[in-house]
Every structure is written in C-alpha cells, then in structure tokens.
Short mmCIF file of C-alpha atoms in Angstrom, two decimals:
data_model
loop_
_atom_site.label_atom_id
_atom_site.label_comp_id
_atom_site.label_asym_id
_atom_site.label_seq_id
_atom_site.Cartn_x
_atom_site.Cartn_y
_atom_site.Cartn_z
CA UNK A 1 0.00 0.00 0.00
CA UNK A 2 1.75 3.36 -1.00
CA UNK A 3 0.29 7.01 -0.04
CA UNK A 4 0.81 9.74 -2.73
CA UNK A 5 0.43 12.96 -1.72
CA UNK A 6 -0.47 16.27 -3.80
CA UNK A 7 1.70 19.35 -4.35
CA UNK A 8 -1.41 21.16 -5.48
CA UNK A 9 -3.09 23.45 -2.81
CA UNK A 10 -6.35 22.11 -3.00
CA UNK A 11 -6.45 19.19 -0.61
CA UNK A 12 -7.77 15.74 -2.45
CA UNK A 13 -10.24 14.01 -2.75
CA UNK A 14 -10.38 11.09 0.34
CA UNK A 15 -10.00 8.32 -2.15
CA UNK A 16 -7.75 9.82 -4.39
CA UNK A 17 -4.94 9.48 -1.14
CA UNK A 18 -4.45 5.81 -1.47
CA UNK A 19 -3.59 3.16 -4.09
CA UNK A 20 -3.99 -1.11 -3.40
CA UNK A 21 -1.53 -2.40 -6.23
CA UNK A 22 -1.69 -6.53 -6.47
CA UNK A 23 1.67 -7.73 -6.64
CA UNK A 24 1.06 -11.35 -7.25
CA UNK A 25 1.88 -12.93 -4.31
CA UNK A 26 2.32 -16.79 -4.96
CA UNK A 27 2.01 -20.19 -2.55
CA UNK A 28 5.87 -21.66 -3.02
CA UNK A 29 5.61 -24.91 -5.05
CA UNK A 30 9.40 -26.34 -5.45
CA UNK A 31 10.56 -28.98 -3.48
CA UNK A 32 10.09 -29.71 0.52
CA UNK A 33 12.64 -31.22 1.67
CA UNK A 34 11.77 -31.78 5.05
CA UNK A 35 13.44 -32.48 8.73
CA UNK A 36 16.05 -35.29 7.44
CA UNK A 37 17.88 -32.23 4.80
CA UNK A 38 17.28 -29.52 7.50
CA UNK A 39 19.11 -31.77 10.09
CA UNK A 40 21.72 -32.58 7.96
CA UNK A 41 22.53 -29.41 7.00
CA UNK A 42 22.51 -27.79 10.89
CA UNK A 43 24.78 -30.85 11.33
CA UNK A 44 26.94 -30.56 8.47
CA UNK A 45 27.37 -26.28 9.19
CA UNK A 46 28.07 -27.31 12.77
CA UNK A 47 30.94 -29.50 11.78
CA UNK A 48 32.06 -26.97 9.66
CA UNK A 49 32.25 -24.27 12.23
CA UNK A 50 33.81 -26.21 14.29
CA UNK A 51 36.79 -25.57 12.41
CA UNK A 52 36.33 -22.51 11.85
CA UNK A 53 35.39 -23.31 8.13
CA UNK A 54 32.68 -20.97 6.83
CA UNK A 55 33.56 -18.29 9.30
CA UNK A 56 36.35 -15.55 9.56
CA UNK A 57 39.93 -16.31 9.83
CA UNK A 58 39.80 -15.19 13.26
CA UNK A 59 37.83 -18.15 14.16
CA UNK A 60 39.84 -20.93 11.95
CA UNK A 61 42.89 -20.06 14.37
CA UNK A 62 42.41 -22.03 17.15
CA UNK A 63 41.36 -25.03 15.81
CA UNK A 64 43.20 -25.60 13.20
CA UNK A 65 46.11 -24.88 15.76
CA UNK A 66 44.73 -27.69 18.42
CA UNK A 67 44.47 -29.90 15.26
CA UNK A 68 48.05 -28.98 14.35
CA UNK A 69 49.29 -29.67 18.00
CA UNK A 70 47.19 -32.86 18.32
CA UNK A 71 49.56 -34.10 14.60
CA UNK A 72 52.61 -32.62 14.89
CA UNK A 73 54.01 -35.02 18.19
CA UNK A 74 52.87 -38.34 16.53
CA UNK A 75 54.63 -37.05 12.95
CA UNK A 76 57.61 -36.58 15.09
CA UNK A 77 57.36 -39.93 16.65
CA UNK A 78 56.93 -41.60 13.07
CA UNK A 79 59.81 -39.47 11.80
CA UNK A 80 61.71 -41.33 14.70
CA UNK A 81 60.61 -44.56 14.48
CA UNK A 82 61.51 -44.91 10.31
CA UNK A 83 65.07 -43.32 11.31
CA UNK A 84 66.08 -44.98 14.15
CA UNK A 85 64.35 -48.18 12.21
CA UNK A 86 62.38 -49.36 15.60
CA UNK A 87 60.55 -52.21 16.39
CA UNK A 88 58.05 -50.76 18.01
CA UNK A 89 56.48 -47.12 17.91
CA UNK A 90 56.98 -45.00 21.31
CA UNK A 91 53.67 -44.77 22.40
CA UNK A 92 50.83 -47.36 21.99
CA UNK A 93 47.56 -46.01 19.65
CA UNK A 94 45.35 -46.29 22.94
CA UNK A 95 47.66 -44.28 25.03
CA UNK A 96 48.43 -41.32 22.50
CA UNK A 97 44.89 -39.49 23.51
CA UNK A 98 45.38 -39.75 27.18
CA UNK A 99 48.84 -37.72 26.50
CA UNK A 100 47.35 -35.22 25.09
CA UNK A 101 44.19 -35.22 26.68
CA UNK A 102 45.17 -31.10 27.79
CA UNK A 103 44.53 -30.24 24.20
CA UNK A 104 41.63 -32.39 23.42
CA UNK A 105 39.97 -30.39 26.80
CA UNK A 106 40.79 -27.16 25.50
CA UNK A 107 39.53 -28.23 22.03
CA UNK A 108 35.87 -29.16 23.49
CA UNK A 109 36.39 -26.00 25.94
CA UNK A 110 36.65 -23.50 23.03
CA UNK A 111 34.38 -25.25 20.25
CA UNK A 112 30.97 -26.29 22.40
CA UNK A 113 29.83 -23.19 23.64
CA UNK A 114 30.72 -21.87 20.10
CA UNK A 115 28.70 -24.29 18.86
CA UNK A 116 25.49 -23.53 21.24
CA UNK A 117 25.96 -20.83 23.15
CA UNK A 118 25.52 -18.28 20.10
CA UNK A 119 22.37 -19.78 19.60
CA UNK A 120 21.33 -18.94 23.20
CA UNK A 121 22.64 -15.63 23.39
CA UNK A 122 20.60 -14.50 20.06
CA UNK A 123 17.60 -16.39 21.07
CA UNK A 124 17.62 -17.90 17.48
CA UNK A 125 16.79 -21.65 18.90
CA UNK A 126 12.86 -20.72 18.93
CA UNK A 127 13.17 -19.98 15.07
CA UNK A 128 15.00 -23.41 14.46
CA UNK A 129 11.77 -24.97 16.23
CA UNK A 130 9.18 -23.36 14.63
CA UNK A 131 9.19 -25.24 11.66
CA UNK A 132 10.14 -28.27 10.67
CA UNK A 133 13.27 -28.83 13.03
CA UNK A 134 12.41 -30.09 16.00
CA UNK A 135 14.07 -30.03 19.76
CA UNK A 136 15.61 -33.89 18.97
CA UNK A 137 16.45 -32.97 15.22
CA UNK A 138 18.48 -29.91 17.19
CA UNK A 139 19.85 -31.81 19.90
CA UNK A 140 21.15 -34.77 18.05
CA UNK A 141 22.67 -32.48 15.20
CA UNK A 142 24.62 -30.23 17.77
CA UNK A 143 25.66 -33.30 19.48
CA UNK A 144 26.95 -35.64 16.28
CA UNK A 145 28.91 -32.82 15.15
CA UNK A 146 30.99 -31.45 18.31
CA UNK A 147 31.68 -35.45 18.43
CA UNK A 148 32.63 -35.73 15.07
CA UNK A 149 34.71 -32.84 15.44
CA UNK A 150 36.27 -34.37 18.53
CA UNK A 151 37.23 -38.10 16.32
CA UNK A 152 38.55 -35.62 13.63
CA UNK A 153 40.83 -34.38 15.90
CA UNK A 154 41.83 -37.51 18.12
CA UNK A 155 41.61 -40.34 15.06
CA UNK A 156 43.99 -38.00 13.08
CA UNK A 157 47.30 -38.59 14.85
CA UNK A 158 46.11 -41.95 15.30
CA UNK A 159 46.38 -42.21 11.43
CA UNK A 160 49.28 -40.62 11.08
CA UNK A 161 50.74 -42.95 13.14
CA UNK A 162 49.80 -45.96 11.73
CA UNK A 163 50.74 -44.51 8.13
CA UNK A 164 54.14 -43.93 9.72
CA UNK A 165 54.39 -47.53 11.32
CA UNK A 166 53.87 -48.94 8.02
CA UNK A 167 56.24 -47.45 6.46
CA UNK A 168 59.14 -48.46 8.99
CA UNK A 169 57.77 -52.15 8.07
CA UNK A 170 56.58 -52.69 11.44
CA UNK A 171 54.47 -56.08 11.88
CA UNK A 172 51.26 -54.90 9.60
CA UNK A 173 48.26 -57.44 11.70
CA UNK A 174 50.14 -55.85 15.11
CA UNK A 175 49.89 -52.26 13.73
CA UNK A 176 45.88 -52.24 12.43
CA UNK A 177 45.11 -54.18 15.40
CA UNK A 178 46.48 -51.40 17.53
CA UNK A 179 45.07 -48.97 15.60
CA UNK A 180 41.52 -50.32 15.28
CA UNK A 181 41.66 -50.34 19.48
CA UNK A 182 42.92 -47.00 19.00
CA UNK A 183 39.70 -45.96 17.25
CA UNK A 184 37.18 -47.54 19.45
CA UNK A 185 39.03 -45.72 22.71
CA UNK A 186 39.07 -42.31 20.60
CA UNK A 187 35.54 -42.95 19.59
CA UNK A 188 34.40 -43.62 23.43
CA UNK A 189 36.52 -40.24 24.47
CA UNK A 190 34.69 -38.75 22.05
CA UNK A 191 30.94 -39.03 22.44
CA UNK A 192 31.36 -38.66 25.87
CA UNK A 193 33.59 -35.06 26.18
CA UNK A 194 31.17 -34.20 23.35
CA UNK A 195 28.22 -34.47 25.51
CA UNK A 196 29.45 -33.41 28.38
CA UNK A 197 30.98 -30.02 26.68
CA UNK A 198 27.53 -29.11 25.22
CA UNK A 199 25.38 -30.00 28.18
CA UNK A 200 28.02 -27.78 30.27
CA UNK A 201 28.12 -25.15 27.33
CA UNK A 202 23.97 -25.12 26.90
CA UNK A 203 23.55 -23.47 30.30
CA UNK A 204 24.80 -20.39 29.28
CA UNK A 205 24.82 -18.06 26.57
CA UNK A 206 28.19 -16.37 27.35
CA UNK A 207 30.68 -18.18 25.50
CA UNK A 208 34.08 -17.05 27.86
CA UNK A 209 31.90 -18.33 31.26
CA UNK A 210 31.37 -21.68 28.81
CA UNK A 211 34.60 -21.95 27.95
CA UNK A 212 35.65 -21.87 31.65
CA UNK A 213 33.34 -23.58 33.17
CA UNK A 214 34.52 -26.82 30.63
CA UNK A 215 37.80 -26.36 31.06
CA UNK A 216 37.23 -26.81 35.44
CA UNK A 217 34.75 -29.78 34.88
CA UNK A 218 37.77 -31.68 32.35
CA UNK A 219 40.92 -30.76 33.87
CA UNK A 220 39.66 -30.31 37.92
CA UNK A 221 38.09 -33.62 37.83
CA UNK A 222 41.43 -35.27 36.34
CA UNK A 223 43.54 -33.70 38.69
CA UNK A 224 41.70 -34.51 41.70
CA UNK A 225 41.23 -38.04 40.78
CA UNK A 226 44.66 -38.46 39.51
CA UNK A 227 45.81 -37.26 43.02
CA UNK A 228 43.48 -39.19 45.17
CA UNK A 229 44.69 -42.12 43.47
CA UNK A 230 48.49 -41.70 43.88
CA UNK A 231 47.43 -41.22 47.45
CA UNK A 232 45.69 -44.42 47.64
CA UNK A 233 48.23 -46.34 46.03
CA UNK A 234 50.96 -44.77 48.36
CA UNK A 235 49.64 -45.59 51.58
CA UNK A 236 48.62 -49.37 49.78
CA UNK A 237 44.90 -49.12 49.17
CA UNK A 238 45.70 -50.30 45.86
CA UNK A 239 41.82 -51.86 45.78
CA UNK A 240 40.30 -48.07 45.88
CA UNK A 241 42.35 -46.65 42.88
CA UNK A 242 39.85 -48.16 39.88
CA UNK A 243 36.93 -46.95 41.56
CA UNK A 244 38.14 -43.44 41.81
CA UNK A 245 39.02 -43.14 38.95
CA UNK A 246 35.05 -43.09 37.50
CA UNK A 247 34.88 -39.34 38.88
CA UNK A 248 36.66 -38.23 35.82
CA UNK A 249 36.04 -38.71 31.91
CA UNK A 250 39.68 -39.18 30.65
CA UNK A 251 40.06 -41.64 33.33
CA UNK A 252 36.96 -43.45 32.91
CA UNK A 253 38.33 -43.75 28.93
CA UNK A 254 41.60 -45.12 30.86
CA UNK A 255 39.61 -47.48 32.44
CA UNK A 256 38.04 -49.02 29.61
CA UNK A 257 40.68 -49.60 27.74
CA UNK A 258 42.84 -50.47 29.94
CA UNK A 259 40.15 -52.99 30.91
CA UNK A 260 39.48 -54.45 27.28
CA UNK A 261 41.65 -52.94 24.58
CA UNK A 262 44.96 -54.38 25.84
CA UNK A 263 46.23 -50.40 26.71
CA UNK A 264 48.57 -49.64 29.91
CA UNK A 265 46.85 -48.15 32.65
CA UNK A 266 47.56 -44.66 33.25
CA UNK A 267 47.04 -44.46 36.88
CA UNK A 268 49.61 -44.20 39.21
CA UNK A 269 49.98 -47.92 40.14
CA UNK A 270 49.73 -48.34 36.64
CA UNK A 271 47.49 -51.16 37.01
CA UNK A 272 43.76 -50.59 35.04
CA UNK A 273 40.47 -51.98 36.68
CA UNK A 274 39.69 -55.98 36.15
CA UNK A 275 37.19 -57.07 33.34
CA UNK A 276 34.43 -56.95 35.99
CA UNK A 277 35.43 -53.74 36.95
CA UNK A 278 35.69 -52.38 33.42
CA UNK A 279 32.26 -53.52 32.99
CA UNK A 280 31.63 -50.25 35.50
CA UNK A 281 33.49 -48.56 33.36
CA UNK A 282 31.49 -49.16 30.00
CA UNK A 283 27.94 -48.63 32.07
CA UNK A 284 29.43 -45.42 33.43
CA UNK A 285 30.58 -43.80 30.25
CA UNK A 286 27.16 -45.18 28.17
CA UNK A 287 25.14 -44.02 31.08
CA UNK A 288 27.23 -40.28 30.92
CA UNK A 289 26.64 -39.75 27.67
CA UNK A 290 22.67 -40.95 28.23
CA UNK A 291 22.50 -38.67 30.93
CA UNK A 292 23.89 -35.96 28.77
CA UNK A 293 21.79 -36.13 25.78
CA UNK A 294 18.71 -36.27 28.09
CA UNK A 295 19.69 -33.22 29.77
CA UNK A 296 20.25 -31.54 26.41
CA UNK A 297 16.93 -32.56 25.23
CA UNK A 298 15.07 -31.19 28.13
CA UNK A 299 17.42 -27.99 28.31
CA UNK A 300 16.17 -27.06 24.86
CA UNK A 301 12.63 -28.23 25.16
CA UNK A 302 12.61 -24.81 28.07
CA UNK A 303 14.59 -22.77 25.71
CA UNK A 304 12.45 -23.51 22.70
CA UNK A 305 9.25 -22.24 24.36
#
C-alpha cells in the first residue's frame, strides 16, 4: 500500500490518497525437503564451524592450531621410528589421547559453547523450532557434530601414526590391530567429552563463562582423581584406585581400555580396573553420555518455548 500525496493546494479528494496495487503474491511450489535435509545441514554447518570453516579467519585459528598440536608429536614420533628403524612405535595407539588429553579439553572447551551458546545468546533456537526442526532434530545435530569434530581431531594422529608404522615395516596385523583399538578408545573419548561439553556449554549463553566452566569440569576432575589415586596407592589401598578413577572422563576412557583394549593403565599404580570392573566402566561412560543427551533434550525443550 503506498500514499501519494499532492503538491497542489487544493487538498484531495479522500480516495484519491491511497492506491492497493496486487503484486502477485504466490504459494511456493518447489521442493520440501523436510526435517532429514534440514538436520543434515545444521549438522553438516556445525561440523564446519567447528573448524572454523565458513567463518572468519579469526575463528579458523584455534582449531586448526589444536588440530596442528594434536599431529605434529605423533609425525615426530613416526619421523623417529623410520630413522632410528624401531621395532616398536613409542607410544601405543590407545595411550596417545590420554597424553594429550590437555589439548583435546581445550579443544571441546573453546568449540561447544561456540557451537550452542551463540544460539542462546541471540535467542535464534525458537526460530530453528518453529518449523520443521524439531528439539531432537536440534539436539542430536549439535551433538553428532561437536563429536565428530572431537574423532577428527583424536583419530587424526592416530592415522598418522599408523601410516608412519607402516612405512618403517613394522608387523602390519600388530599395527591395524592397535590402531583399530585406538579408534574404538578415541571414539568412546569422544561421544562422551562431546556431551558433556555441550550440556556444560547449553547453560549459558556467554561463551568465555562456557569456555571456563569446561575447562574446570575436564581438567579439575582429572587432577583430583589423579591425586586421590596416587594417594591411595601410596599408603597401599591399591583396591580403591579403579573406583576413583570413575569421577573423571579421561580416566573413565583409561579405564576401559585399559580394561578391554589391551592399553597400559595410566594411573599411578599403573594397574587398570579388572574385566568386571571395566564392565563399571562401559555402564558409566554409556550411562554419561545418556545422561547428557537427556539433559540436552530437556534444556532445549525450556529454551524452545
């Protein structure tokens, strides 16, 4: 509707003031693609932007730097291994994550609230639930991709070394064994920092009080335990040290491998939990990340209202 106005001085006639001009608005006929593309493509952007891909330069720097960190010590490694002509690589697949599990805490630390807490802070979720996305379609997106991000980022050394084993002719059924173990334990890790990240992240919609809040949860809880467990060991309650060690997600990933992938126990009696223990250990990290997507679902079923 547009208003034209005279410049003469008589004033106008009242219907002379307005015009009604159709402008052929149609009903959209293409194609509908529905909740499975619209899931798959908040996934597939989520992955993305979890390296940065997509966005500004600014935001590729981190974790493509994590990525590069996470790499360059099992390149290094290899490089060692095919020079010195080993027989063995220095570190086992299923123990290389628990190294560096620092970096793989920052990693989650800086990339879940990034990948939810925007979403919060510009009240956009409503608008991804009004049509046709719903709170699981959301949820299970958000979560796939921070723990694909997360396998990216631990499986990648993993390869690396196994490319690198091959090529100093190490035992080839030895070496994809290892690394298959390797996958399942970076897998595990995986799915459940993933879920723990975002359900941490999800509860606010600053991202520096995210980023610090995932950081204490990771690296408090694996101090702590790590500590209460070289004090158990030292004054020889060697019986307690497995079960403390399920207050803390890298060690509860120590536990099951060390359990049933064959891996060295990184506690500090360096003895891992028996098979009936590391049955605990399985239930505990299944029931974690259970626990986390149903908190996730029922966080965003109050934020979508």
């Amino acid at each position: 509707m547009a208003v034209e106005h005279s410049t003469g001085t008589s004033a106008p006639a009242p219907g002379d003031q307005t015009r009604i001009h159709n402008i052929g608005y149609r009903s959209y006929d293409g194609p509908r693609l529905g909740r499975a593309y619209a899931r798959r493509s908040l996934y597939s952007q989520s992955l993305r932007g979890s390296y940065g891909l997509g966005r500004s330069v600014k935001s590729k720097v981190l974790p493509m730097l994590l990525f590069v960190v996470m790499c360059v010590p099992a390149a290094i490694m290899v490089a060692v291994a095919v020079a010195t002509k080993a027989n063995a690589l220095p570190v086992d697949y299923t123990r290389y994550a628990i190294i560096m599990q620092a970096v793989i805490s920052l990693y989650v630390a800086s990339q879940a609230p990034q990948s939810v807490s925007r979403d919060l802070r510009f009240k956009t979720v409503p608008l991804y639930f009004s049509r046709p996305i719903e709170t699981a379609d959301y949820v299970r997106a958000k979560f796939a991709a921070l723990a694909s991000a997360l396998f990216v980022l631990t499986a990648a050394p993993l390869l690396v070394l196994y490319i690198g084993a091959l090529l100093a002719e190490l035992d080839f059924a030895d070496q994809t064994k290892g690394f298959a173990q390797g996958l399942v334990s970076v897998a595990l890790l995986s799915l459940l920092f993933a879920g723990i990240g975002l359900v941490i992240a999800s509860f606010t919609p600053r991202r520096g009080f995210g980023i610090a809040a995932v950081i204490a949860v990771l690296t408090i809880t694996y101090g702590a335990v790590s500590t209460l467990q070289a004090i158990a060991d030292a004054q020889g309650s060697g019986d307690a040290v497995p079960w403390i060690g399920l207050f803390s997600p890298i060690t509860i990933v120590d536990g099951v491998q060390s359990a049933f992938l064959g891996a060295t126990s990184a506690s500090p009696s360096g003895v891992g939990p028996s098979n009936a223990e590391g049955v605990v250990y399985v239930l505990v990290a299944l029931g974690l990340i259970a626990a986390s997507y149903g908190l996730l679902m029922r966080r965003y079923k109050k934020v979508g209202l």
